[in-house]
Short mmCIF file of C-alpha atoms in Angstrom, two decimals:
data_model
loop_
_atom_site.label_atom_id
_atom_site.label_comp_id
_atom_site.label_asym_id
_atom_site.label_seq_id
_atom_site.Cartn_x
_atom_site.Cartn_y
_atom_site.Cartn_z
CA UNK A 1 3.92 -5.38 12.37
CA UNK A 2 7.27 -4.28 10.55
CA UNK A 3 5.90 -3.16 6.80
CA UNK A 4 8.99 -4.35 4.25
CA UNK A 5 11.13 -2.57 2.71
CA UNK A 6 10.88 -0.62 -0.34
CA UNK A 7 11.80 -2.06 -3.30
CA UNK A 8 15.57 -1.44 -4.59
CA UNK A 9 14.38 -0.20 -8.01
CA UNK A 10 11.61 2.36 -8.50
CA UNK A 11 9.97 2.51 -11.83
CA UNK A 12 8.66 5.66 -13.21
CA UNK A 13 5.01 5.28 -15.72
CA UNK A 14 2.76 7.49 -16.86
CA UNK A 15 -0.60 7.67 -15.74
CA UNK A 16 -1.08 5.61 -18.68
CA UNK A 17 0.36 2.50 -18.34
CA UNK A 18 3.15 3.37 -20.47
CA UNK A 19 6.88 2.72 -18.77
CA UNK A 20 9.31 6.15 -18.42
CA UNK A 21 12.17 4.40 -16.60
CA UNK A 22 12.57 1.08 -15.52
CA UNK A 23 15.11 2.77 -12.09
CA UNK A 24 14.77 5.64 -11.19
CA UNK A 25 17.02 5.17 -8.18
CA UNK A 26 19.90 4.06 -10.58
CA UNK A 27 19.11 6.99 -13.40
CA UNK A 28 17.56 9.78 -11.77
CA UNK A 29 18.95 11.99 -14.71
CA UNK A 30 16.48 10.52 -17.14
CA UNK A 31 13.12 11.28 -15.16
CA UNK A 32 10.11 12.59 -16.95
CA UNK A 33 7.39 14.95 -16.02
CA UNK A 34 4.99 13.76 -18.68
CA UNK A 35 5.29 10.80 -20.95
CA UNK A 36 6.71 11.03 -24.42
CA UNK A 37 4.61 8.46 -26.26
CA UNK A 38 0.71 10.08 -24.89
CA UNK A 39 1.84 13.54 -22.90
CA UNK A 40 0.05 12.06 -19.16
CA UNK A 41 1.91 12.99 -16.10
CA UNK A 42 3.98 10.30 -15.03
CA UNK A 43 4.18 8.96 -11.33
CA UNK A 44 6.29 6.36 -9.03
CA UNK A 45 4.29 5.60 -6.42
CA UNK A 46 0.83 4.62 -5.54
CA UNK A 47 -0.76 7.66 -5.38
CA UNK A 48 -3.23 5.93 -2.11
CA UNK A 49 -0.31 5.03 0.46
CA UNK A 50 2.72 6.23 -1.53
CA UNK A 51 4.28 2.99 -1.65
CA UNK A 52 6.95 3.31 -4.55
CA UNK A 53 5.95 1.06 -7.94
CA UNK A 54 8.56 -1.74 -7.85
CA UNK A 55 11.09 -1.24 -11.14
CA UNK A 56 13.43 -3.00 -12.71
CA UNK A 57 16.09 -4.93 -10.84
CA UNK A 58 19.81 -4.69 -11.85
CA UNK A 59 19.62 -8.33 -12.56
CA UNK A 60 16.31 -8.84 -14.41
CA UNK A 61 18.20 -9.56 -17.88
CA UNK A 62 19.62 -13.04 -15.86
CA UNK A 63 16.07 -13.84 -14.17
CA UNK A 64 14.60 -14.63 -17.32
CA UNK A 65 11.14 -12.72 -16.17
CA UNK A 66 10.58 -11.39 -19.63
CA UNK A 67 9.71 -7.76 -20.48
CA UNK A 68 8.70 -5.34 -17.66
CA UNK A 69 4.95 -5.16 -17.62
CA UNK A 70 3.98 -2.07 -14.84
CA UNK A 71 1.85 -4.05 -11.86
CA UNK A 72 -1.55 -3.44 -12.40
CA UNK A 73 -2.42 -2.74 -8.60
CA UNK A 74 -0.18 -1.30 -5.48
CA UNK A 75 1.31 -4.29 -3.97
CA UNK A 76 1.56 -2.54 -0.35
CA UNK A 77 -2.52 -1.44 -0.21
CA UNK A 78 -4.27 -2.98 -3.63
CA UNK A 79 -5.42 -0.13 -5.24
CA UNK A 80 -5.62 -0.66 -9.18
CA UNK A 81 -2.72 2.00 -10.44
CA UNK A 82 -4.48 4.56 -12.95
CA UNK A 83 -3.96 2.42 -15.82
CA UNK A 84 -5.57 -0.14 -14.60
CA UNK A 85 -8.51 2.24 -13.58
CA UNK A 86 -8.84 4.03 -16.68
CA UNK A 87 -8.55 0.85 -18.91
CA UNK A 88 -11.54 -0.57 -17.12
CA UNK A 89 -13.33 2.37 -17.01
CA UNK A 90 -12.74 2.72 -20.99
CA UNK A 91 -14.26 -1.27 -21.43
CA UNK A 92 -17.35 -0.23 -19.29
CA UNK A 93 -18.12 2.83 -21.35
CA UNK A 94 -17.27 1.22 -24.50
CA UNK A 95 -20.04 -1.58 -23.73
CA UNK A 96 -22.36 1.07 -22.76
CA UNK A 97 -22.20 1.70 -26.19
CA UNK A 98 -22.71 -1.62 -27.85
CA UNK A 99 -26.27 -1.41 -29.49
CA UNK A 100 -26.26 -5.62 -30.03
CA UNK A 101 -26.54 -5.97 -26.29
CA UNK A 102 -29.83 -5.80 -23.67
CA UNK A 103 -29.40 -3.58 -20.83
CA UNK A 104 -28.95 -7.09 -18.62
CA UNK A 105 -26.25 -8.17 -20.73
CA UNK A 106 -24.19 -5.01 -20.68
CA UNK A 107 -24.13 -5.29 -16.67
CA UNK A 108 -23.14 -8.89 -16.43
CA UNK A 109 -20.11 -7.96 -19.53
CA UNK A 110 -19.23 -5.27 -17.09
CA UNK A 111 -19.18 -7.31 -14.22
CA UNK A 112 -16.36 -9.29 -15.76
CA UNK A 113 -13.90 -7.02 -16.15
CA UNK A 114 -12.86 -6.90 -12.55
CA UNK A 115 -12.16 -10.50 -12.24
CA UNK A 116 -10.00 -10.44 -15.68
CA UNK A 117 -7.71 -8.24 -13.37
CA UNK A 118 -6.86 -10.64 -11.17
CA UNK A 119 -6.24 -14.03 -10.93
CA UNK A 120 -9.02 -15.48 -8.57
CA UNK A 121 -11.67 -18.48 -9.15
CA UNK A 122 -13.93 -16.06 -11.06
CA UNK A 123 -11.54 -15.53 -13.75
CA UNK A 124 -12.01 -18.57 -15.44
CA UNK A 125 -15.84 -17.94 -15.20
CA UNK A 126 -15.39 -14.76 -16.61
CA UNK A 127 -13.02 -15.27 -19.40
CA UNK A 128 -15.42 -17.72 -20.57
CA UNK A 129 -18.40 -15.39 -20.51
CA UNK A 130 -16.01 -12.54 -22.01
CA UNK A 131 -15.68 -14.61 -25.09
CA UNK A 132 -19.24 -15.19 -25.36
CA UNK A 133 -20.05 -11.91 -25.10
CA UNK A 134 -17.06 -10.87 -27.73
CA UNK A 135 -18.50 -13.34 -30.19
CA UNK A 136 -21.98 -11.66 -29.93
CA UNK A 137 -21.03 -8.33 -30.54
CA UNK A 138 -19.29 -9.56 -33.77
CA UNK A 139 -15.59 -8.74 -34.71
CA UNK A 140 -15.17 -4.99 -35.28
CA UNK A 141 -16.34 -4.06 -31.75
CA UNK A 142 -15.38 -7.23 -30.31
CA UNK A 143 -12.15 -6.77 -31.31
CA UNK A 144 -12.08 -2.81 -30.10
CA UNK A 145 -12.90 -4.10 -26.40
CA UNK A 146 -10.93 -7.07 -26.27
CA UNK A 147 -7.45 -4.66 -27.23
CA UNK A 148 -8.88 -2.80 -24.28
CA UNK A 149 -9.32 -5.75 -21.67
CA UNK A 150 -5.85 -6.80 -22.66
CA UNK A 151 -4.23 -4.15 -21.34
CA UNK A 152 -5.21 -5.03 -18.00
CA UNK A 153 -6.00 -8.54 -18.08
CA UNK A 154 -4.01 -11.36 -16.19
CA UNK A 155 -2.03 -13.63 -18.24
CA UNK A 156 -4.10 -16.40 -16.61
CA UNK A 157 -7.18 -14.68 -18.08
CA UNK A 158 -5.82 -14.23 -21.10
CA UNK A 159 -4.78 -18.18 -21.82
CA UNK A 160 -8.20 -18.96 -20.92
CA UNK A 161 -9.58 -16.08 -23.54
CA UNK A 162 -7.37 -17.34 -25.85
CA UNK A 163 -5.05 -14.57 -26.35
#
């Protein structure tokens, strides 16, 4: 099997989810070792198979697609990008720290946040036990973990979260 070809526009983001340069193939000048807004090292490729992160096309102000949000996972081998890993990894530890839950109840919060990433039949299932879970911890830490989940969420998820 042929594997496709890589995209035409390469985006550049720092290990943080933040975006460096929407094409790095058209502006090469304006490349970044480490991002201006949190100092991370920036990449622009999966750092698993190598497969470059798709950027910005030269057309993307006619498609109407809205603003460039950087993929959450590779979309040649799946692996969640390092934003995506550390975001998650942030919401687990952050519940680990929520005194107003039982030990059972912080595993089955933290069992939702992988099916918030992706759009599968879980995620309805899960955005529905996310709020529940939000609305027991009341709105100060609620709100600290939701900001946190949102970062990495799908936009399905996020309708049915109601954000």
């Amino acid at each position: 099997m042929d594997r496709k070809p890589h995209p035409k526009d390469v985006a550049q983001i720092c290990r943080n989810g933040h975006l460096i340069l929407g094409s790095l193939n058209r502006f090469p000048q304006f490349r970044k070792s480490f991002c201006t807004d949190c100092g991370a090292a920036t990449i622009n490729e999966c750092q698993t198979c190598h497969w470059p992160i798709e950027g910005i096309g030269e057309s993307a102000w006619m498609e109407g697609g809205g603003p460039y949000r950087p993929p959450k996972f590779c979309e040649e081998c799946g692996t969640p990008f390092p934003w995506t890993e550390t975001a998650l990894s942030a919401a687990k530890e952050y519940t680990d720290d929520l005194d107003q839950l039982s030990v059972e109840e912080k595993t089955a919060l933290k069992g939702t946040f992988d099916d918030l990433t992706s759009d599968t039949p879980r995620t309805p299932v899960a955005a529905n036990r996310f709020k529940k879970f939000i609305a027991k911890v009341g709105p100060v830490a609620g709100s600290v973990l939701q900001k946190i989940v949102e970062t990495v969420a799908t936009e399905a998820a996020k309708k049915s979260m109601g954000l």
